[in-house]
Coordinates of C-alpha atoms and ligand atoms in Angstrom, one line a residue:
X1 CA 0.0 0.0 0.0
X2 CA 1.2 3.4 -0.8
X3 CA 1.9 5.3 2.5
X4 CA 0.9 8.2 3.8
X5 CA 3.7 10.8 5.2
X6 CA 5.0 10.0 8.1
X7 CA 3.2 12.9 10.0
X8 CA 0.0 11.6 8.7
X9 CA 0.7 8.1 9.3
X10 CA 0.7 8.6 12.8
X11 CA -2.7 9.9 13.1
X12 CA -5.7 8.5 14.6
X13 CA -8.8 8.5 12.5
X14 CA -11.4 10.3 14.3
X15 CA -14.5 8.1 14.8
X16 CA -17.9 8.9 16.3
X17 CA -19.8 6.4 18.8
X18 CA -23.1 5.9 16.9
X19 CA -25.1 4.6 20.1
X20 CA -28.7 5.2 20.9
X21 CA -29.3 8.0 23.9
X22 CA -32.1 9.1 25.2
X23 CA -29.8 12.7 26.5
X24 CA -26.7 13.7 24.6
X25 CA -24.4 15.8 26.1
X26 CA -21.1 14.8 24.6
X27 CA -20.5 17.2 22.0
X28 CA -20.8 20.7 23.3
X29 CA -23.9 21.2 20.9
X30 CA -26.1 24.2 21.5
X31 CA -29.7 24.1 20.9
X32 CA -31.2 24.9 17.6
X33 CA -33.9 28.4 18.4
X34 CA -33.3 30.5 15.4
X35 CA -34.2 27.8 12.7
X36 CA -37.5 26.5 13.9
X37 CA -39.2 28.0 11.4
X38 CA -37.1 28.3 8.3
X39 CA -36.6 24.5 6.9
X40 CA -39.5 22.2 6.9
X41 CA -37.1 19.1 6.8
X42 CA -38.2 15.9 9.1
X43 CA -36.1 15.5 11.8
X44 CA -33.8 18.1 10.9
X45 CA -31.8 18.7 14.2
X46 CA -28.9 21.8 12.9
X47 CA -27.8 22.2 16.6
X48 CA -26.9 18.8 16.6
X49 CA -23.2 17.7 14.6
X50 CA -24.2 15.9 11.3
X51 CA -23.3 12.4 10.9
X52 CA -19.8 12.4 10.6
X53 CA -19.4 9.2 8.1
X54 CA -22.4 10.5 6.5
X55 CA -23.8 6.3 6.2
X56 CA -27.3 7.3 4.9
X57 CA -25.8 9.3 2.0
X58 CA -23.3 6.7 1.2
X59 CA -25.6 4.0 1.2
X60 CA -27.2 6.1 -1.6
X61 CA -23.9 6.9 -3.8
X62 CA -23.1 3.6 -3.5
X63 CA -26.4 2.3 -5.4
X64 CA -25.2 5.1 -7.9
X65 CA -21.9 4.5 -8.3
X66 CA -22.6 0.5 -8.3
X67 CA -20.3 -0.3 -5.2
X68 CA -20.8 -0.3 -1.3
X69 CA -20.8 2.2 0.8
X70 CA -17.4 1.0 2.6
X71 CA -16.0 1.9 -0.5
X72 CA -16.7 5.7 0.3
X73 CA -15.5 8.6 1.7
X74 CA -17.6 11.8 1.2
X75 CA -16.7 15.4 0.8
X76 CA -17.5 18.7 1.1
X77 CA -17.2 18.9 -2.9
X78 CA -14.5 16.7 -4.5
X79 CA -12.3 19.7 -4.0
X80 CA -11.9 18.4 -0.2
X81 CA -11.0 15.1 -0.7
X82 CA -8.8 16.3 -3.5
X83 CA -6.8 18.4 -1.5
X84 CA -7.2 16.0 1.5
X85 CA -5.6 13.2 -0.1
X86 CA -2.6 15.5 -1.8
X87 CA -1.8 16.9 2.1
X88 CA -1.9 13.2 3.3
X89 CA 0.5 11.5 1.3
X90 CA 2.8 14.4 0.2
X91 CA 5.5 16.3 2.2
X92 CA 7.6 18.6 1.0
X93 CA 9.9 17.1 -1.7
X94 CA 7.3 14.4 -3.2
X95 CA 6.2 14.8 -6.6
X96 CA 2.4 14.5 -8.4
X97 CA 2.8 14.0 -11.4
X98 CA -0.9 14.8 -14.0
X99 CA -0.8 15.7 -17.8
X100 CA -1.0 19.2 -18.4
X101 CA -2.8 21.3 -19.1
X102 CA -5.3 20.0 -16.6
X103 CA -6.8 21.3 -13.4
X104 CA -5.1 24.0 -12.3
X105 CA -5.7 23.3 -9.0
X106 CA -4.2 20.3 -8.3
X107 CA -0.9 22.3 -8.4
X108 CA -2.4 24.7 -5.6
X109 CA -2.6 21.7 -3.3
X110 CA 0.9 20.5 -4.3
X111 CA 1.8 24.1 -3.8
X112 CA 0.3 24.2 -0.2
X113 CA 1.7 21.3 1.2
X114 CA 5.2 21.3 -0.4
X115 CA 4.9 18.9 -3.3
X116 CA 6.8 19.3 -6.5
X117 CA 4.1 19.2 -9.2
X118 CA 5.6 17.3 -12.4
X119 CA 3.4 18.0 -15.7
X120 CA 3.8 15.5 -18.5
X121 CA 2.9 17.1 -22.4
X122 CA 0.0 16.5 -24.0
X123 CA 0.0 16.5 -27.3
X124 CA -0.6 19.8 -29.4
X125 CA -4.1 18.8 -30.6
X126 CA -4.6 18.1 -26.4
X127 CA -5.0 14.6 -27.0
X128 CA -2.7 12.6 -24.3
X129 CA 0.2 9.9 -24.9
X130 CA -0.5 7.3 -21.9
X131 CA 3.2 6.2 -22.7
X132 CA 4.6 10.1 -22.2
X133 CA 2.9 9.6 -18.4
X134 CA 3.7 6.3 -17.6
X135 CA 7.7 6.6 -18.7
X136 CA 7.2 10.3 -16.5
X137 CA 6.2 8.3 -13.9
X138 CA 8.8 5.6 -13.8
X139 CA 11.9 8.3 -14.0
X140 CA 10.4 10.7 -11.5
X141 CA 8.5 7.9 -9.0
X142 CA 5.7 10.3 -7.8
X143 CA 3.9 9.9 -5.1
X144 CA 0.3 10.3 -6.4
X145 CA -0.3 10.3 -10.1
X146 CA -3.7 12.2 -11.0
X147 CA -5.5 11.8 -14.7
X148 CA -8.4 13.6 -14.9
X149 CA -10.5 12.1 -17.0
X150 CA -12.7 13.8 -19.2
X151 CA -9.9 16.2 -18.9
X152 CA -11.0 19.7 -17.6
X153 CA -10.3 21.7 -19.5
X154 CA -9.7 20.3 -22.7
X155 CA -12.7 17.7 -22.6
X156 CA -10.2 14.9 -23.8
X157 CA -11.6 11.5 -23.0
X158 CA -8.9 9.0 -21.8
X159 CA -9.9 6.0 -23.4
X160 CA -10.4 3.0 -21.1
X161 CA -7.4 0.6 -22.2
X162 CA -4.9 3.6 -21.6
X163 CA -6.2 3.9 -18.3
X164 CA -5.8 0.0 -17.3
X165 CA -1.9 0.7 -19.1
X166 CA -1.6 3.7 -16.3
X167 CA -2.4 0.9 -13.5
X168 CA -0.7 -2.1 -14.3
X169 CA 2.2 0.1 -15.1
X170 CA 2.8 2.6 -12.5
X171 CA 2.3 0.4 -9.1
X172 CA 4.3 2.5 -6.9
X173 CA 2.0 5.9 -7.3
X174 CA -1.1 6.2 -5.6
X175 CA -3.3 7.2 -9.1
X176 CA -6.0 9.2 -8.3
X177 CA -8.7 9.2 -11.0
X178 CA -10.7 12.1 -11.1
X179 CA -14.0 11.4 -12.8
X180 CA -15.8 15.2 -11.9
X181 CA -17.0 14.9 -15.2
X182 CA -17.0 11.2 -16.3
X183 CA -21.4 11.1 -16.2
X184 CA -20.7 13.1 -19.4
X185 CA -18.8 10.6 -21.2
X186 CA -19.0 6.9 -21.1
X187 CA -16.9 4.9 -19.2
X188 CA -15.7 5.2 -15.4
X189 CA -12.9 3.6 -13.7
X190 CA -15.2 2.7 -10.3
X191 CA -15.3 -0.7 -11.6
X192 CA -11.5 -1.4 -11.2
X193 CA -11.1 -0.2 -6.9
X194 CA -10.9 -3.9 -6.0
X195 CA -8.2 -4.6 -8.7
X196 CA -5.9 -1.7 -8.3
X197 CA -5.3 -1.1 -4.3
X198 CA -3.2 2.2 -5.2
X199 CA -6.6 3.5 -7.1
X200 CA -8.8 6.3 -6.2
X201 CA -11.9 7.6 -7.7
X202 CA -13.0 10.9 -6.8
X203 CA -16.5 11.9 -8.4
X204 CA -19.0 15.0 -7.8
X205 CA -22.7 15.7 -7.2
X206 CA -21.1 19.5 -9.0
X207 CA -21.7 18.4 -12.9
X208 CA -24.4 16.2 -13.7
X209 CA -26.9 16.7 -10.9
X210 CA -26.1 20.3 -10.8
X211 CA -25.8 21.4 -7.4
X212 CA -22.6 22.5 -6.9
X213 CA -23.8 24.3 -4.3
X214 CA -24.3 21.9 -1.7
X215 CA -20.8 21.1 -2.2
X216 CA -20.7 17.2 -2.3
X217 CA -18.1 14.5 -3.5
X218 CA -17.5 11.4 -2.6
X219 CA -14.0 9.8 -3.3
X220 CA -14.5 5.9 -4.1
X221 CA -11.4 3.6 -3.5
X222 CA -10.8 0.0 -2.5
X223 CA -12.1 -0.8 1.6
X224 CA -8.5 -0.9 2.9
X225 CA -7.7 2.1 1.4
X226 CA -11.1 4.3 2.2
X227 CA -10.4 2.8 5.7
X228 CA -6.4 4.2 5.7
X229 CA -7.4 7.5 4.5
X230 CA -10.1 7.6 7.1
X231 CA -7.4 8.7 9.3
X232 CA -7.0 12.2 7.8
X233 CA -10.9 13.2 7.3
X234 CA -11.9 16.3 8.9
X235 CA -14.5 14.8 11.7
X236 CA -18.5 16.5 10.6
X237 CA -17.3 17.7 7.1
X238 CA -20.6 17.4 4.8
X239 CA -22.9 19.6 6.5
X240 CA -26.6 18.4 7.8
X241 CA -27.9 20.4 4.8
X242 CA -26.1 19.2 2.0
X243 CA -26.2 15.3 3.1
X244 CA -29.8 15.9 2.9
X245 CA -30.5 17.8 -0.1
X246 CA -27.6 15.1 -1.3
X247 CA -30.0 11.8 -0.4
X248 CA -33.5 13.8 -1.7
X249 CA -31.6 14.8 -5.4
X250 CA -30.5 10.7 -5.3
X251 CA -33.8 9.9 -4.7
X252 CA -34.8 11.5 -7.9
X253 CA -31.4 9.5 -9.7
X254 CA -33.8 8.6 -12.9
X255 CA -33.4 11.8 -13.9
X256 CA -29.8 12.2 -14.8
X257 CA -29.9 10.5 -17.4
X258 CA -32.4 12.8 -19.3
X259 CA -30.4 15.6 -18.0
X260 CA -26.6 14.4 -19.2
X261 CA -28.3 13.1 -22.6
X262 CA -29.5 16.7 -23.5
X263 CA -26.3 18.3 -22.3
X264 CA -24.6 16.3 -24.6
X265 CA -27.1 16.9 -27.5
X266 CA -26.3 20.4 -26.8
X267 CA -23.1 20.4 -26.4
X268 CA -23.0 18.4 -30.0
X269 CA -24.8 21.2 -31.5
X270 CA -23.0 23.8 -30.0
X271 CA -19.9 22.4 -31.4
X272 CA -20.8 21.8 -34.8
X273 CA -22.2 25.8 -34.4
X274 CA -18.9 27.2 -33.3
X275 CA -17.3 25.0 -36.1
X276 CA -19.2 26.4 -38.6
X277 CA -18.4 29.3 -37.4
X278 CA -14.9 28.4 -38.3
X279 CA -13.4 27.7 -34.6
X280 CA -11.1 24.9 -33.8
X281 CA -13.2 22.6 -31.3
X282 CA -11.4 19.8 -29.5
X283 CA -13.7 16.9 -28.9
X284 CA -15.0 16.7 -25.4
X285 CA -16.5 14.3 -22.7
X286 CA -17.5 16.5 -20.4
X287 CA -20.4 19.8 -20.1
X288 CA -18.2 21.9 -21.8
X289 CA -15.8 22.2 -25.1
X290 CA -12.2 23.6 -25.6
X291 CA -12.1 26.1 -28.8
X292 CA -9.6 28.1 -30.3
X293 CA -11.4 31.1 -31.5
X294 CA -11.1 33.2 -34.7
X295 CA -12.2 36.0 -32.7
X296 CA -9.2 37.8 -31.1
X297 CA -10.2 38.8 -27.3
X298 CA -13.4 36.6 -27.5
X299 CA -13.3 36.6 -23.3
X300 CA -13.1 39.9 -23.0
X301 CA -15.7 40.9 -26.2
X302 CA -18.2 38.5 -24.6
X303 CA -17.8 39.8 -21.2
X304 CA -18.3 43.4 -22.2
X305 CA -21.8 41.5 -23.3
X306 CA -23.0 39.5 -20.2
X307 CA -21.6 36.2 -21.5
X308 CA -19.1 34.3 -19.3
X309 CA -16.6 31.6 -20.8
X310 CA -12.9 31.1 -19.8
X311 CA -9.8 32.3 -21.3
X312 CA -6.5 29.9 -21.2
X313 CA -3.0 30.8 -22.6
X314 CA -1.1 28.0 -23.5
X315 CA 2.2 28.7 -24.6
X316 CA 1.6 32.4 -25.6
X317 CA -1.8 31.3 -27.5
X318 CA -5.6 31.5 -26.3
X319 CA -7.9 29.0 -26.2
X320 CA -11.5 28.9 -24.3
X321 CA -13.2 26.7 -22.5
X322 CA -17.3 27.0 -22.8
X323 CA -19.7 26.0 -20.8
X324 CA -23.2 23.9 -22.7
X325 CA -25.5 26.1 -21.1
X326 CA -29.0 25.5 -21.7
X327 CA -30.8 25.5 -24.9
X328 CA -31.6 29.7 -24.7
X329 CA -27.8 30.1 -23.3
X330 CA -26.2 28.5 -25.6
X331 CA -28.1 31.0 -28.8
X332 CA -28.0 33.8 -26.7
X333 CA -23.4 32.9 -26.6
X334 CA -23.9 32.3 -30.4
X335 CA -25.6 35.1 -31.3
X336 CA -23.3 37.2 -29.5
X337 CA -20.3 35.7 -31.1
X338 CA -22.1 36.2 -34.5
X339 CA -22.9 40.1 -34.0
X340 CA -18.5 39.9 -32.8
X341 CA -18.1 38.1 -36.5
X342 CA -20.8 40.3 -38.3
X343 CA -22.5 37.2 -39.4
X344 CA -26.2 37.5 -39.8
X345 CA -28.1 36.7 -37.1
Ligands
PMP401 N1 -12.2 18.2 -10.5 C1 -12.3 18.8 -11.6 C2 -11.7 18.3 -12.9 C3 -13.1 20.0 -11.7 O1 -13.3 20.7 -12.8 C4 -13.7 20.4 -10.5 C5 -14.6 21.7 -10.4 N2 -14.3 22.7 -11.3 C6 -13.5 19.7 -9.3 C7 -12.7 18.6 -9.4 C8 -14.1 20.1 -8.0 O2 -15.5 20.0 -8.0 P1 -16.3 20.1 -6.6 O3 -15.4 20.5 -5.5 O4 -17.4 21.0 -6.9 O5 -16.8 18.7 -6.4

């Protein structure tokens, strides 16, 4: 098993008796007077801590994600356990080691805790050599190796048999897989935790069920491994709040898939749109596409209109990464970018 630093190592994990009382006075909980009123939730007790393993919730993402819940851990937002996992296993001097360009903030989290973030190329159409990563890996021995996969922000999709290569290959990494947008694409890596112990999935309630809001992730790894890492969760973490509006949106799981099928209708359309429109568009998995615009200072332009997208600079030359907003969003972005091209309307 891939160890945690030494500092970490030595810690306790934090675990809360789950016993029946009839008077609990073990926490130092107020009482709850100022939200009588405000949420009409059953049993909803907010001067009470929240359950700290969240076990209804994960009984839930389990079903979901078609594994148990001792496979588990959740987050406030996958951003947590992200960063959680990075501070764990890295001191100062170990390397992570990701493609790039990719998330920019897995570099923060190397950044904060000391560890030497190691980018391997991609290619210059964005697609990614598995080979490029995996020799990276073997000459540079990183702690944690991270694909994100679809890749934000480039929307590359990793495909399946180059992820199994990064696993049987690169043994001595913890590989963290991070799937924030894999409901967008079609294949997952959850189905491999038992055969990889240095594997971790981390997914998010952010992107396909929308609700980014109640900040709520869930990293999914092998049991030894969600039971190592258990040691270095912040005790309480997902709020009372967003575990519930977490189980109710799971109740309502048939959804989804009506709601990722017409974002990627959309964001089909919207690409063959901008293409038409003569921009280079990368393909992508996830609820959003990468262009390269034949508008100069299309950021900017569309901000001076109300419209949002991001800017990137790769190597002295700009790309953009769009959103597939809704149906109305996505004409109100074209028809804007048409007025910037003095196409008709
Ligand atoms: N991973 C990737 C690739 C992301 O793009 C994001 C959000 N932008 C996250 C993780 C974090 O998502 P959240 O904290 O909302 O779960």
């Amino acid at each position: 098993m891939i160890k945690l630093k030494p500092s970490a190592e030595k810690l306790r994990a934090y675990f809360v008796n789950d016993v029946p009382y009839s008077v609990k006075l073990d926490a130092n909980e107020g009482s709850n007077y100022l939200l009588n009123d405000v949420f009409k939730i059953d049993n909803f007790m907010p001067d009470l801590y929240p359950d700290s393993d969240s076990r209804s919730l994960r009984e839930k993402v389990a079903a979901y994600y078609r594994c148990e819940a001792k496979n588990i851990m959740m987050g406030n937002g996958s951003s947590e356990l992200i960063n959680t996992v990075i501070n764990a296993y890295c001191e100062k001097g170990d390397k992570v080691m990701s493609f790039v360009p990719s998330f920019s903030m897995y570099r923060t989290y190397c950044d904060l805790c000391g560890a030497e973030y190691v980018g391997a190329e991609t290619e210059s159409d964005f697609t990614q050599d598995m080979d490029r990563l995996i020799l990276g890996a073997r000459e540079q021995n990183p702690k944690i190796v991270i694909l994100c996969n679809p890749n934000n922000p480039t929307g590359y999709v990793t495909p399946r048999k180059d992820v199994v290569r990064l696993l049987e290959e690169v043994e001595n990494s913890l590989i963290i897989l991070d799937e924030a947008y894999a409901d967008f694409s079609e294949d997952s890596a959850i189905d491999l935790i038992n055969s990889y112990e240095n594997l971790i999935v981390m997914r998010t309630l952010s992107k396909a069920f929308g609700l980014a809001g109640i900040r709520v992730g869930a990293l999914i790894a092998n049991v030894e491994t969600v039971k190592y890492i258990w040691k270095v969760k912040i005790p309480y973490n997902l709020n009372i709040l967003s575990q519930y509006a977490a189980e109710q949106a799971l109740n309502n799981i048939d959804r989804a898939a009506g709601y990722i099928n017409s974002v990627r209708k959309l964001r089909e359309e919207l690409s063959g749109v901008l293409k038409n429109l003569n921009f280079t568009v990368y393909p992508s998995g996830g609820n959003f596409i990468f262009v390269r615009s034949p508008v100069d200072n299309l950021f900017e332009k569309l901000m001076d209109c109300g419209v949002l997208i991001r800017k990137f600079d790769y190597e002295g030359v700009i790309y953009n990464r769009i959103t597939v907003g809704t149906k109305e969003e996505n004409e109100i972005l074209i028809n804007e970018i048409k007025k910037l091209m003095g196409v008709s309307i």
